Structure formats: C-alpha cells, structure tokens
PDB file of C-alpha atoms and ligand atoms in Angstrom:
ATOM      1  CA  MET A1470     143.585 106.388 132.402  1.00  0.00           C
ATOM      2  CA  ARG A1471     146.286 104.732 130.323  1.00  0.00           C
ATOM      3  CA  LYS A1472     145.636 104.306 126.620  1.00  0.00           C
ATOM      4  CA  LYS A1473     146.024 100.833 125.080  1.00  0.00           C
ATOM      5  CA  VAL A1474     148.976 100.525 122.717  1.00  0.00           C
ATOM      6  CA  ILE A1475     149.093  97.702 120.160  1.00  0.00           C
ATOM      7  CA  ALA A1476     152.370  97.166 118.326  1.00  0.00           C
ATOM      8  CA  GLY A1477     153.123  94.681 115.566  1.00  0.00           C
ATOM      9  CA  ASN A1478     156.641  93.264 115.338  1.00  0.00           C
ATOM     10  CA  TRP A1479     156.975  91.921 111.799  1.00  0.00           C
ATOM     11  CA  LYS A1480     160.419  90.444 112.589  1.00  0.00           C
ATOM     12  CA  MET A1481     162.285  89.153 109.506  1.00  0.00           C
ATOM     13  CA  ASN A1482     159.105  88.827 107.464  1.00  0.00           C
ATOM     14  CA  LYS A1483     157.631  90.674 104.468  1.00  0.00           C
ATOM     15  CA  ASP A1484     159.633  91.932 101.506  1.00  0.00           C
ATOM     16  CA  LEU A1485     158.854  95.353 100.067  1.00  0.00           C
ATOM     17  CA  HIS A1486     155.777  94.336  98.076  1.00  0.00           C
ATOM     18  CA  GLN A1487     154.368  92.190 100.878  1.00  0.00           C
ATOM     19  CA  SER A1488     154.935  95.095 103.285  1.00  0.00           C
ATOM     20  CA  GLN A1489     153.018  97.492 101.026  1.00  0.00           C
ATOM     21  CA  LYS A1490     150.109  95.052 100.890  1.00  0.00           C
ATOM     22  CA  LEU A1491     150.044  94.357 104.636  1.00  0.00           C
ATOM     23  CA  VAL A1492     150.212  97.989 105.728  1.00  0.00           C
ATOM     24  CA  SER A1493     147.605  99.031 103.128  1.00  0.00           C
ATOM     25  CA  ASP A1494     145.251  96.334 104.412  1.00  0.00           C
ATOM     26  CA  ILE A1495     145.796  97.489 107.998  1.00  0.00           C
ATOM     27  CA  ILE A1496     145.185 101.144 107.057  1.00  0.00           C
ATOM     28  CA  ASN A1497     142.036 100.278 105.108  1.00  0.00           C
ATOM     29  CA  GLY A1498     140.687  98.016 107.848  1.00  0.00           C
ATOM     30  CA  LEU A1499     141.305 100.331 110.777  1.00  0.00           C
ATOM     31  CA  GLY A1500     138.087 101.934 112.009  1.00  0.00           C
ATOM     32  CA  LYS A1501     138.009 105.738 112.305  1.00  0.00           C
ATOM     33  CA  ASP A1502     137.009 105.488 115.965  1.00  0.00           C
ATOM     34  CA  THR A1503     139.924 103.260 116.968  1.00  0.00           C
ATOM     35  CA  LYS A1504     140.823 104.243 120.508  1.00  0.00           C
ATOM     36  CA  ALA A1505     144.104 102.355 120.808  1.00  0.00           C
ATOM     37  CA  ASP A1506     147.462 103.642 119.630  1.00  0.00           C
ATOM     38  CA  VAL A1507     148.768 101.429 116.841  1.00  0.00           C
ATOM     39  CA  ILE A1508     152.427 100.913 115.919  1.00  0.00           C
ATOM     40  CA  VAL A1509     153.869  98.795 113.098  1.00  0.00           C
ATOM     41  CA  CYS A1510     157.497  97.650 113.120  1.00  0.00           C
ATOM     42  CA  PRO A1511     158.453  96.328 109.679  1.00  0.00           C
ATOM     43  CA  PRO A1512     161.963  95.196 108.719  1.00  0.00           C
ATOM     44  CA  PHE A1513     164.493  97.963 107.916  1.00  0.00           C
ATOM     45  CA  THR A1514     164.133  97.441 104.167  1.00  0.00           C
ATOM     46  CA  SER A1515     160.440  98.382 104.269  1.00  0.00           C
ATOM     47  CA  LEU A1516     160.545 101.297 106.718  1.00  0.00           C
ATOM     48  CA  TYR A1517     160.725 104.102 104.163  1.00  0.00           C
ATOM     49  CA  GLU A1518     157.924 102.774 102.005  1.00  0.00           C
ATOM     50  CA  VAL A1519     155.685 101.907 104.951  1.00  0.00           C
ATOM     51  CA  SER A1520     156.350 105.363 106.386  1.00  0.00           C
ATOM     52  CA  SER A1521     155.118 106.981 103.141  1.00  0.00           C
ATOM     53  CA  LEU A1522     151.975 104.855 103.186  1.00  0.00           C
ATOM     54  CA  LEU A1523     151.293 105.742 106.842  1.00  0.00           C
ATOM     55  CA  LYS A1524     151.305 109.517 106.197  1.00  0.00           C
ATOM     56  CA  GLY A1525     147.985 111.032 107.271  1.00  0.00           C
ATOM     57  CA  THR A1526     146.952 107.941 109.237  1.00  0.00           C
ATOM     58  CA  GLN A1527     146.974 107.453 113.009  1.00  0.00           C
ATOM     59  CA  ILE A1528     149.401 104.511 112.781  1.00  0.00           C
ATOM     60  CA  LYS A1529     152.929 105.072 114.040  1.00  0.00           C
ATOM     61  CA  LEU A1530     156.153 103.546 112.763  1.00  0.00           C
ATOM     62  CA  GLY A1531     158.759 101.635 114.751  1.00  0.00           C
ATOM     63  CA  ALA A1532     162.028  99.859 113.983  1.00  0.00           C
ATOM     64  CA  GLN A1533     163.056  96.494 115.389  1.00  0.00           C
ATOM     65  CA  ASN A1534     166.580  97.414 116.488  1.00  0.00           C
ATOM     66  CA  MET A1535     169.302 100.091 116.300  1.00  0.00           C
ATOM     67  CA  TYR A1536     172.916 100.680 117.315  1.00  0.00           C
ATOM     68  CA  TYR A1537     173.977 103.273 119.860  1.00  0.00           C
ATOM     69  CA  GLU A1538     176.776 104.919 117.848  1.00  0.00           C
ATOM     70  CA  GLU A1539     175.914 107.870 115.610  1.00  0.00           C
ATOM     71  CA  SER A1540     177.760 106.743 112.500  1.00  0.00           C
ATOM     72  CA  GLY A1541     180.962 105.057 111.401  1.00  0.00           C
ATOM     73  CA  ALA A1542     182.509 101.673 110.790  1.00  0.00           C
ATOM     74  CA  TYR A1543     179.751  99.432 112.200  1.00  0.00           C
ATOM     75  CA  THR A1544     178.935  97.196 109.273  1.00  0.00           C
ATOM     76  CA  GLY A1545     175.332  96.093 109.223  1.00  0.00           C
ATOM     77  CA  GLU A1546     174.134  98.494 111.903  1.00  0.00           C
ATOM     78  CA  VAL A1547     171.600 101.332 111.774  1.00  0.00           C
ATOM     79  CA  SER A1548     171.618 104.558 113.852  1.00  0.00           C
ATOM     80  CA  THR A1549     168.841 106.513 115.538  1.00  0.00           C
ATOM     81  CA  ASP A1550     169.195 109.399 113.058  1.00  0.00           C
ATOM     82  CA  MET A1551     168.801 106.985 110.157  1.00  0.00           C
ATOM     83  CA  LEU A1552     165.630 105.592 111.705  1.00  0.00           C
ATOM     84  CA  LYS A1553     164.249 109.049 112.381  1.00  0.00           C
ATOM     85  CA  SER A1554     165.012 110.139 108.822  1.00  0.00           C
ATOM     86  CA  VAL A1555     162.630 107.454 107.530  1.00  0.00           C
ATOM     87  CA  GLY A1556     159.876 108.398 109.960  1.00  0.00           C
ATOM     88  CA  CYS A1557     160.380 106.073 112.932  1.00  0.00           C
ATOM     89  CA  GLU A1558     159.021 107.208 116.266  1.00  0.00           C
ATOM     90  CA  TYR A1559     159.582 103.941 118.173  1.00  0.00           C
ATOM     91  CA  VAL A1560     162.249 101.252 118.361  1.00  0.00           C
ATOM     92  CA  ILE A1561     161.994  97.772 119.858  1.00  0.00           C
ATOM     93  CA  LEU A1562     164.965  97.106 122.160  1.00  0.00           C
ATOM     94  CA  GLY A1563     165.914  94.110 124.264  1.00  0.00           C
ATOM     95  CA  HIS A1564     163.679  91.675 122.391  1.00  0.00           C
ATOM     96  CA  SER A1565     164.379  88.116 123.570  1.00  0.00           C
ATOM     97  CA  GLU A1566     165.451  87.146 120.040  1.00  0.00           C
ATOM     98  CA  ARG A1567     168.141  89.837 120.226  1.00  0.00           C
ATOM     99  CA  ARG A1568     169.088  88.754 123.756  1.00  0.00           C
ATOM    100  CA  VAL A1569     169.182  85.011 123.021  1.00  0.00           C
ATOM    101  CA  ILE A1570     170.158  84.610 119.335  1.00  0.00           C
ATOM    102  CA  PHE A1571     172.407  87.677 119.071  1.00  0.00           C
ATOM    103  CA  ASN A1572     173.731  87.559 122.630  1.00  0.00           C
ATOM    104  CA  GLU A1573     172.724  91.108 123.557  1.00  0.00           C
ATOM    105  CA  PRO A1574     173.445  91.692 127.262  1.00  0.00           C
ATOM    106  CA  ASP A1575     171.574  94.079 129.565  1.00  0.00           C
ATOM    107  CA  GLU A1576     174.454  96.598 129.374  1.00  0.00           C
ATOM    108  CA  LEU A1577     174.209  96.893 125.571  1.00  0.00           C
ATOM    109  CA  ILE A1578     170.438  97.202 125.713  1.00  0.00           C
ATOM    110  CA  ASN A1579     170.812  99.945 128.325  1.00  0.00           C
ATOM    111  CA  LYS A1580     173.225 101.897 126.100  1.00  0.00           C
ATOM    112  CA  LYS A1581     170.779 101.631 123.200  1.00  0.00           C
ATOM    113  CA  ILE A1582     167.837 102.747 125.369  1.00  0.00           C
ATOM    114  CA  LYS A1583     169.709 105.817 126.617  1.00  0.00           C
ATOM    115  CA  VAL A1584     170.799 106.844 123.120  1.00  0.00           C
ATOM    116  CA  ALA A1585     167.335 106.239 121.672  1.00  0.00           C
ATOM    117  CA  LEU A1586     165.798 108.484 124.348  1.00  0.00           C
ATOM    118  CA  ALA A1587     168.463 111.172 124.004  1.00  0.00           C
ATOM    119  CA  LYS A1588     167.849 111.249 120.254  1.00  0.00           C
ATOM    120  CA  GLY A1589     164.065 111.318 120.491  1.00  0.00           C
ATOM    121  CA  LEU A1590     163.129 107.727 119.674  1.00  0.00           C
ATOM    122  CA  LYS A1591     160.734 105.933 122.026  1.00  0.00           C
ATOM    123  CA  PRO A1592     161.960 102.509 123.116  1.00  0.00           C
ATOM    124  CA  ILE A1593     159.632  99.528 123.409  1.00  0.00           C
ATOM    125  CA  PHE A1594     161.804  97.822 126.003  1.00  0.00           C
ATOM    126  CA  CYS A1595     161.253  94.043 126.122  1.00  0.00           C
ATOM    127  CA  ILE A1596     161.830  91.938 129.208  1.00  0.00           C
ATOM    128  CA  GLY A1597     160.800  88.444 130.225  1.00  0.00           C
ATOM    129  CA  GLU A1598     161.952  85.142 131.641  1.00  0.00           C
ATOM    130  CA  LEU A1599     162.955  81.874 129.956  1.00  0.00           C
ATOM    131  CA  LEU A1600     160.887  78.734 130.597  1.00  0.00           C
ATOM    132  CA  GLU A1601     163.597  77.282 132.833  1.00  0.00           C
ATOM    133  CA  GLN A1602     163.684  80.472 134.893  1.00  0.00           C
ATOM    134  CA  ARG A1603     159.900  80.388 135.368  1.00  0.00           C
ATOM    135  CA  GLU A1604     160.039  76.741 136.382  1.00  0.00           C
ATOM    136  CA  ASN A1605     162.779  77.536 138.901  1.00  0.00           C
ATOM    137  CA  GLY A1606     160.656  80.305 140.410  1.00  0.00           C
ATOM    138  CA  GLU A1607     163.048  83.013 139.180  1.00  0.00           C
ATOM    139  CA  THR A1608     160.633  85.105 137.112  1.00  0.00           C
ATOM    140  CA  MET A1609     160.489  88.141 139.404  1.00  0.00           C
ATOM    141  CA  GLN A1610     164.248  88.066 139.961  1.00  0.00           C
ATOM    142  CA  VAL A1611     164.924  88.021 136.187  1.00  0.00           C
ATOM    143  CA  VAL A1612     162.440  90.778 135.467  1.00  0.00           C
ATOM    144  CA  SER A1613     163.866  92.921 138.315  1.00  0.00           C
ATOM    145  CA  ARG A1614     167.388  92.569 136.943  1.00  0.00           C
ATOM    146  CA  GLN A1615     166.289  93.448 133.423  1.00  0.00           C
ATOM    147  CA  VAL A1616     164.378  96.534 134.602  1.00  0.00           C
ATOM    148  CA  GLU A1617     167.183  97.656 136.910  1.00  0.00           C
ATOM    149  CA  LYS A1618     169.976  97.248 134.355  1.00  0.00           C
ATOM    150  CA  GLY A1619     168.031  98.184 131.241  1.00  0.00           C
ATOM    151  CA  LEU A1620     166.780 101.466 132.729  1.00  0.00           C
ATOM    152  CA  GLU A1621     169.958 102.460 134.574  1.00  0.00           C
ATOM    153  CA  GLY A1622     170.639 106.170 134.044  1.00  0.00           C
ATOM    154  CA  VAL A1623     167.204 106.860 132.535  1.00  0.00           C
ATOM    155  CA  SER A1624     165.430 109.858 134.105  1.00  0.00           C
ATOM    156  CA  SER A1625     161.838 110.050 135.334  1.00  0.00           C
ATOM    157  CA  GLU A1626     161.168 112.611 132.607  1.00  0.00           C
ATOM    158  CA  GLN A1627     162.497 110.221 129.939  1.00  0.00           C
ATOM    159  CA  MET A1628     160.314 107.416 131.307  1.00  0.00           C
ATOM    160  CA  LYS A1629     157.318 109.223 129.737  1.00  0.00           C
ATOM    161  CA  ASN A1630     158.672 107.994 126.403  1.00  0.00           C
ATOM    162  CA  VAL A1631     159.362 104.393 127.408  1.00  0.00           C
ATOM    163  CA  ILE A1632     157.039 101.441 126.856  1.00  0.00           C
ATOM    164  CA  ILE A1633     157.859  98.197 128.641  1.00  0.00           C
ATOM    165  CA  ALA A1634     156.799  94.962 126.966  1.00  0.00           C
ATOM    166  CA  TYR A1635     156.626  91.953 129.273  1.00  0.00           C
ATOM    167  CA  GLU A1636     157.187  88.945 127.061  1.00  0.00           C
ATOM    168  CA  PRO A1637     157.685  85.582 128.764  1.00  0.00           C
ATOM    169  CA  VAL A1638     160.132  83.947 126.355  1.00  0.00           C
ATOM    170  CA  TRP A1639     158.357  80.574 126.590  1.00  0.00           C
ATOM    171  CA  ALA A1640     155.218  82.213 125.176  1.00  0.00           C
ATOM    172  CA  ILE A1641     156.847  83.849 122.139  1.00  0.00           C
ATOM    173  CA  GLY A1642     155.967  82.168 118.870  1.00  0.00           C
ATOM    174  CA  THR A1643     155.079  78.962 120.702  1.00  0.00           C
ATOM    175  CA  GLY A1644     151.300  79.265 120.772  1.00  0.00           C
ATOM    176  CA  LYS A1645     151.511  79.093 124.600  1.00  0.00           C
ATOM    177  CA  THR A1646     150.161  82.220 126.219  1.00  0.00           C
ATOM    178  CA  ALA A1647     150.618  83.225 129.822  1.00  0.00           C
ATOM    179  CA  THR A1648     147.271  83.022 131.570  1.00  0.00           C
ATOM    180  CA  PRO A1649     145.764  86.466 132.199  1.00  0.00           C
ATOM    181  CA  GLN A1650     146.492  85.922 135.909  1.00  0.00           C
ATOM    182  CA  GLN A1651     150.153  85.003 135.289  1.00  0.00           C
ATOM    183  CA  ALA A1652     150.593  88.035 133.054  1.00  0.00           C
ATOM    184  CA  GLN A1653     148.768  90.402 135.435  1.00  0.00           C
ATOM    185  CA  GLU A1654     150.900  89.207 138.362  1.00  0.00           C
ATOM    186  CA  VAL A1655     154.145  90.111 136.561  1.00  0.00           C
ATOM    187  CA  HIS A1656     152.761  93.362 135.122  1.00  0.00           C
ATOM    188  CA  SER A1657     151.750  94.557 138.554  1.00  0.00           C
ATOM    189  CA  PHE A1658     155.183  93.546 139.903  1.00  0.00           C
ATOM    190  CA  ILE A1659     156.893  95.538 137.105  1.00  0.00           C
ATOM    191  CA  ARG A1660     154.755  98.578 137.935  1.00  0.00           C
ATOM    192  CA  GLU A1661     155.817  98.318 141.574  1.00  0.00           C
ATOM    193  CA  LEU A1662     159.478  98.062 140.544  1.00  0.00           C
ATOM    194  CA  VAL A1663     159.131 101.191 138.427  1.00  0.00           C
ATOM    195  CA  ALA A1664     157.374 102.998 141.284  1.00  0.00           C
ATOM    196  CA  LYS A1665     160.301 102.189 143.584  1.00  0.00           C
ATOM    197  CA  LYS A1666     162.964 103.067 141.012  1.00  0.00           C
ATOM    198  CA  PHE A1667     161.318 106.264 139.713  1.00  0.00           C
ATOM    199  CA  SER A1668     158.051 107.369 141.325  1.00  0.00           C
ATOM    200  CA  ALA A1669     154.427 106.390 141.800  1.00  0.00           C
ATOM    201  CA  SER A1670     153.345 108.741 139.034  1.00  0.00           C
ATOM    202  CA  VAL A1671     155.915 107.401 136.544  1.00  0.00           C
ATOM    203  CA  ALA A1672     154.640 103.892 137.314  1.00  0.00           C
ATOM    204  CA  GLU A1673     150.999 104.909 137.070  1.00  0.00           C
ATOM    205  CA  ASN A1674     151.479 106.421 133.618  1.00  0.00           C
ATOM    206  CA  LEU A1675     153.765 103.713 132.237  1.00  0.00           C
ATOM    207  CA  ILE A1676     152.433 101.603 129.357  1.00  0.00           C
ATOM    208  CA  ILE A1677     153.239  97.925 129.998  1.00  0.00           C
ATOM    209  CA  GLN A1678     152.410  95.712 127.030  1.00  0.00           C
ATOM    210  CA  TYR A1679     152.082  91.950 127.136  1.00  0.00           C
ATOM    211  CA  GLY A1680     153.652  89.879 124.376  1.00  0.00           C
ATOM    212  CA  GLY A1681     153.619  86.156 123.691  1.00  0.00           C
ATOM    213  CA  SER A1682     151.269  84.464 121.240  1.00  0.00           C
ATOM    214  CA  VAL A1683     148.645  87.207 121.466  1.00  0.00           C
ATOM    215  CA  LYS A1684     145.843  86.635 118.956  1.00  0.00           C
ATOM    216  CA  PRO A1685     142.265  87.890 118.516  1.00  0.00           C
ATOM    217  CA  GLU A1686     140.985  84.852 120.453  1.00  0.00           C
ATOM    218  CA  ASN A1687     142.895  85.715 123.637  1.00  0.00           C
ATOM    219  CA  SER A1688     143.561  89.468 123.385  1.00  0.00           C
ATOM    220  CA  ASN A1689     140.287  90.558 124.963  1.00  0.00           C
ATOM    221  CA  VAL A1690     140.820  88.796 128.261  1.00  0.00           C
ATOM    222  CA  LEU A1691     144.523  89.703 128.426  1.00  0.00           C
ATOM    223  CA  LEU A1692     143.862  93.358 127.659  1.00  0.00           C
ATOM    224  CA  SER A1693     141.146  93.584 130.264  1.00  0.00           C
ATOM    225  CA  GLN A1694     143.655  92.951 133.077  1.00  0.00           C
ATOM    226  CA  LYS A1695     144.270  96.006 135.232  1.00  0.00           C
ATOM    227  CA  ASP A1696     147.993  96.384 134.487  1.00  0.00           C
ATOM    228  CA  ILE A1697     148.061  95.190 130.864  1.00  0.00           C
ATOM    229  CA  ASP A1698     148.072  98.295 128.701  1.00  0.00           C
ATOM    230  CA  GLY A1699     148.482  96.792 125.275  1.00  0.00           C
ATOM    231  CA  ALA A1700     150.192  94.077 123.302  1.00  0.00           C
ATOM    232  CA  LEU A1701     153.376  93.505 121.371  1.00  0.00           C
ATOM    233  CA  VAL A1702     152.298  91.088 118.674  1.00  0.00           C
ATOM    234  CA  GLY A1703     154.521  88.846 116.556  1.00  0.00           C
ATOM    235  CA  GLY A1704     152.945  86.085 114.474  1.00  0.00           C
ATOM    236  CA  ALA A1705     149.399  87.458 114.548  1.00  0.00           C
ATOM    237  CA  CYS A1706     150.438  90.858 113.164  1.00  0.00           C
ATOM    238  CA  LEU A1707     151.500  89.351 109.845  1.00  0.00           C
ATOM    239  CA  LYS A1708     147.886  89.017 108.741  1.00  0.00           C
ATOM    240  CA  ALA A1709     145.856  92.230 108.623  1.00  0.00           C
ATOM    241  CA  ASP A1710     142.670  90.514 109.831  1.00  0.00           C
ATOM    242  CA  SER A1711     144.191  89.095 112.982  1.00  0.00           C
ATOM    243  CA  PHE A1712     146.132  92.292 113.800  1.00  0.00           C
ATOM    244  CA  LEU A1713     142.939  94.329 113.290  1.00  0.00           C
ATOM    245  CA  GLY A1714     141.052  91.858 115.495  1.00  0.00           C
ATOM    246  CA  ILE A1715     143.508  92.462 118.333  1.00  0.00           C
ATOM    247  CA  ILE A1716     143.263  96.237 117.838  1.00  0.00           C
ATOM    248  CA  ALA A1717     139.460  96.002 117.927  1.00  0.00           C
ATOM    249  CA  SER A1718     139.565  94.158 121.250  1.00  0.00           C
ATOM    250  CA  ALA A1719     141.663  96.983 122.726  1.00  0.00           C
TER     251      ALA A1719
HETATM  252  C1  LIG B3243     157.224  88.861 119.849  1.00  0.00           C
HETATM  253  O1  LIG B3243     158.129  88.354 119.226  1.00  0.00           O
HETATM  254  O2  LIG B3243     157.367  89.987 120.336  1.00  0.00           O
HETATM  255  C2  LIG B3243     155.983  88.101 120.014  1.00  0.00           C
HETATM  256  C3  LIG B3243     155.208  88.427 120.991  1.00  0.00           C
HETATM  257  O3  LIG B3243     155.765  87.085 119.128  1.00  0.00           O
HETATM  258  P1  LIG B3243     154.458  86.148 119.051  1.00  0.00           P
HETATM  259  O4  LIG B3243     153.250  87.046 119.136  1.00  0.00           O
HETATM  260  O5  LIG B3243     154.561  85.449 117.730  1.00  0.00           O
HETATM  261  O6  LIG B3243     154.530  85.209 120.209  1.00  0.00           O
END
C-alpha cells in the first residue's frame, strides 16, 4: 500500500518571520497519529530556519529548485550540496512555473533530476499539460513526452526516490481543479507509462501526487482516487489551517 504524501510549495511567499510562524503553526497543529508523509518547501531564504524548527518532528524539508552544477560561476543558483547542508531531503523540479516563466526545457529538468538523485536529494518531478493542449486532446502525448525526457537515464533503483506530481497547468492557482475522474485518468496513464519504461513494481510503488488548486474542500475526493497518492499544494499551503485540513483528509 502506498503512503499518502502531502507537500506544500510556498513559492515566492513568506519572509523569514512569516515562515517561522507558518511552520510553527503547522507543527503545533499536526496530530501525533498523522499517517501521511508531510513535506514543506519554503523559499531558499527560509530553509535553514525552517529546518531548525522541523528538528524532531515528522515533517520533511524540500527546496523549490536547484542547479545541476556542483559550484562555480552560476550567479543566483543553488547546488544540491547547499540544499543538503541546510537539511533538505526533497527538491521540486520541472514545476510549470519554471517551465513556462523561466523557459526550462525537458533536457534541463532531466539533468537536474539525475544530479539530484546522484547526490541524494529526492525530486518531486512535476508534469502536466497546458489548457490549450488539453483542449486539443494532447494531454497524454504531453505527459508521455515529459515522463520520457525527464526520466531519461534514471535507473529503476533511483525511481524509489522519485515522486511524480501531475499538475494540469490550467488548474494551478486558478481555482479550477481537475475532476477526480480527469485526474485519476491521467494518474493511471502515468503509472502505465512508468511500468513500461521501468517495471510493474516500480510503477506500483511510485507516489504520484496531484496538484492544482487542492484545498480541504476537494482533497478528500481527489485523494480517494486509486492512483492519487498525495497532493502538491500551492495556495492552500500558505495558511496552516487549510494545509492541515488537506493533511487530515489524507
Ligand atoms: C502548485 O503550484 O504546485 C500548485 C498546485 O498550486 P495551487 O495549489 O495554488 O494551484
């Protein structure tokens, strides 16, 4: 049985003091018998402090991006070792905001995924179609390409440390959520792709999160779909109550 994994992507929100408050509220509100795995991904500037506050709790820390080089003249970038040194276990890669606003192609995302895995960081690898692509009936084609290219050169053994987040871009931050049936259809398709590319057991054990306007009001029904193993949450993770509500429904 796959465990549910709920991750909060804070994006470019929360300064240091706001981060302290939010993570403290999440820690204090999280029940002792929480079954789901919980990950918070604050901005870089808050990682160290949030990491200190998370010590001794069950909540894990993730970053929102990284660069594939180890060090050097890459102004503005952050390496895997830097992220690990402040306590990160996960890193979000291939988020649609990185793909669309910062023009990150599949090849770059693939390089980052391979380096993250080689260095011991677990990627939360985001994929998903644009509205136009869905309307043109291209969803499965887009998702196949992203899986194929993003996971090129990754081994079956390394796949144990990969989470895939299916995030239809038209549902991110828009208040529009994929229906549970729409989401389940793509999740099951992704699992089949992974089974073909790696193996049935890799696919069976893979955590596939859904992301796109998840909130406490819709998380229960989404998370009860057979192939939806958790959520990557944007807007609703910025308030402790709503993030905790989603965790409770998992
Ligand atoms: C996201 O950016 O990963 C996301 C799912 O955002 P939101 O929940 O705000 O749609």
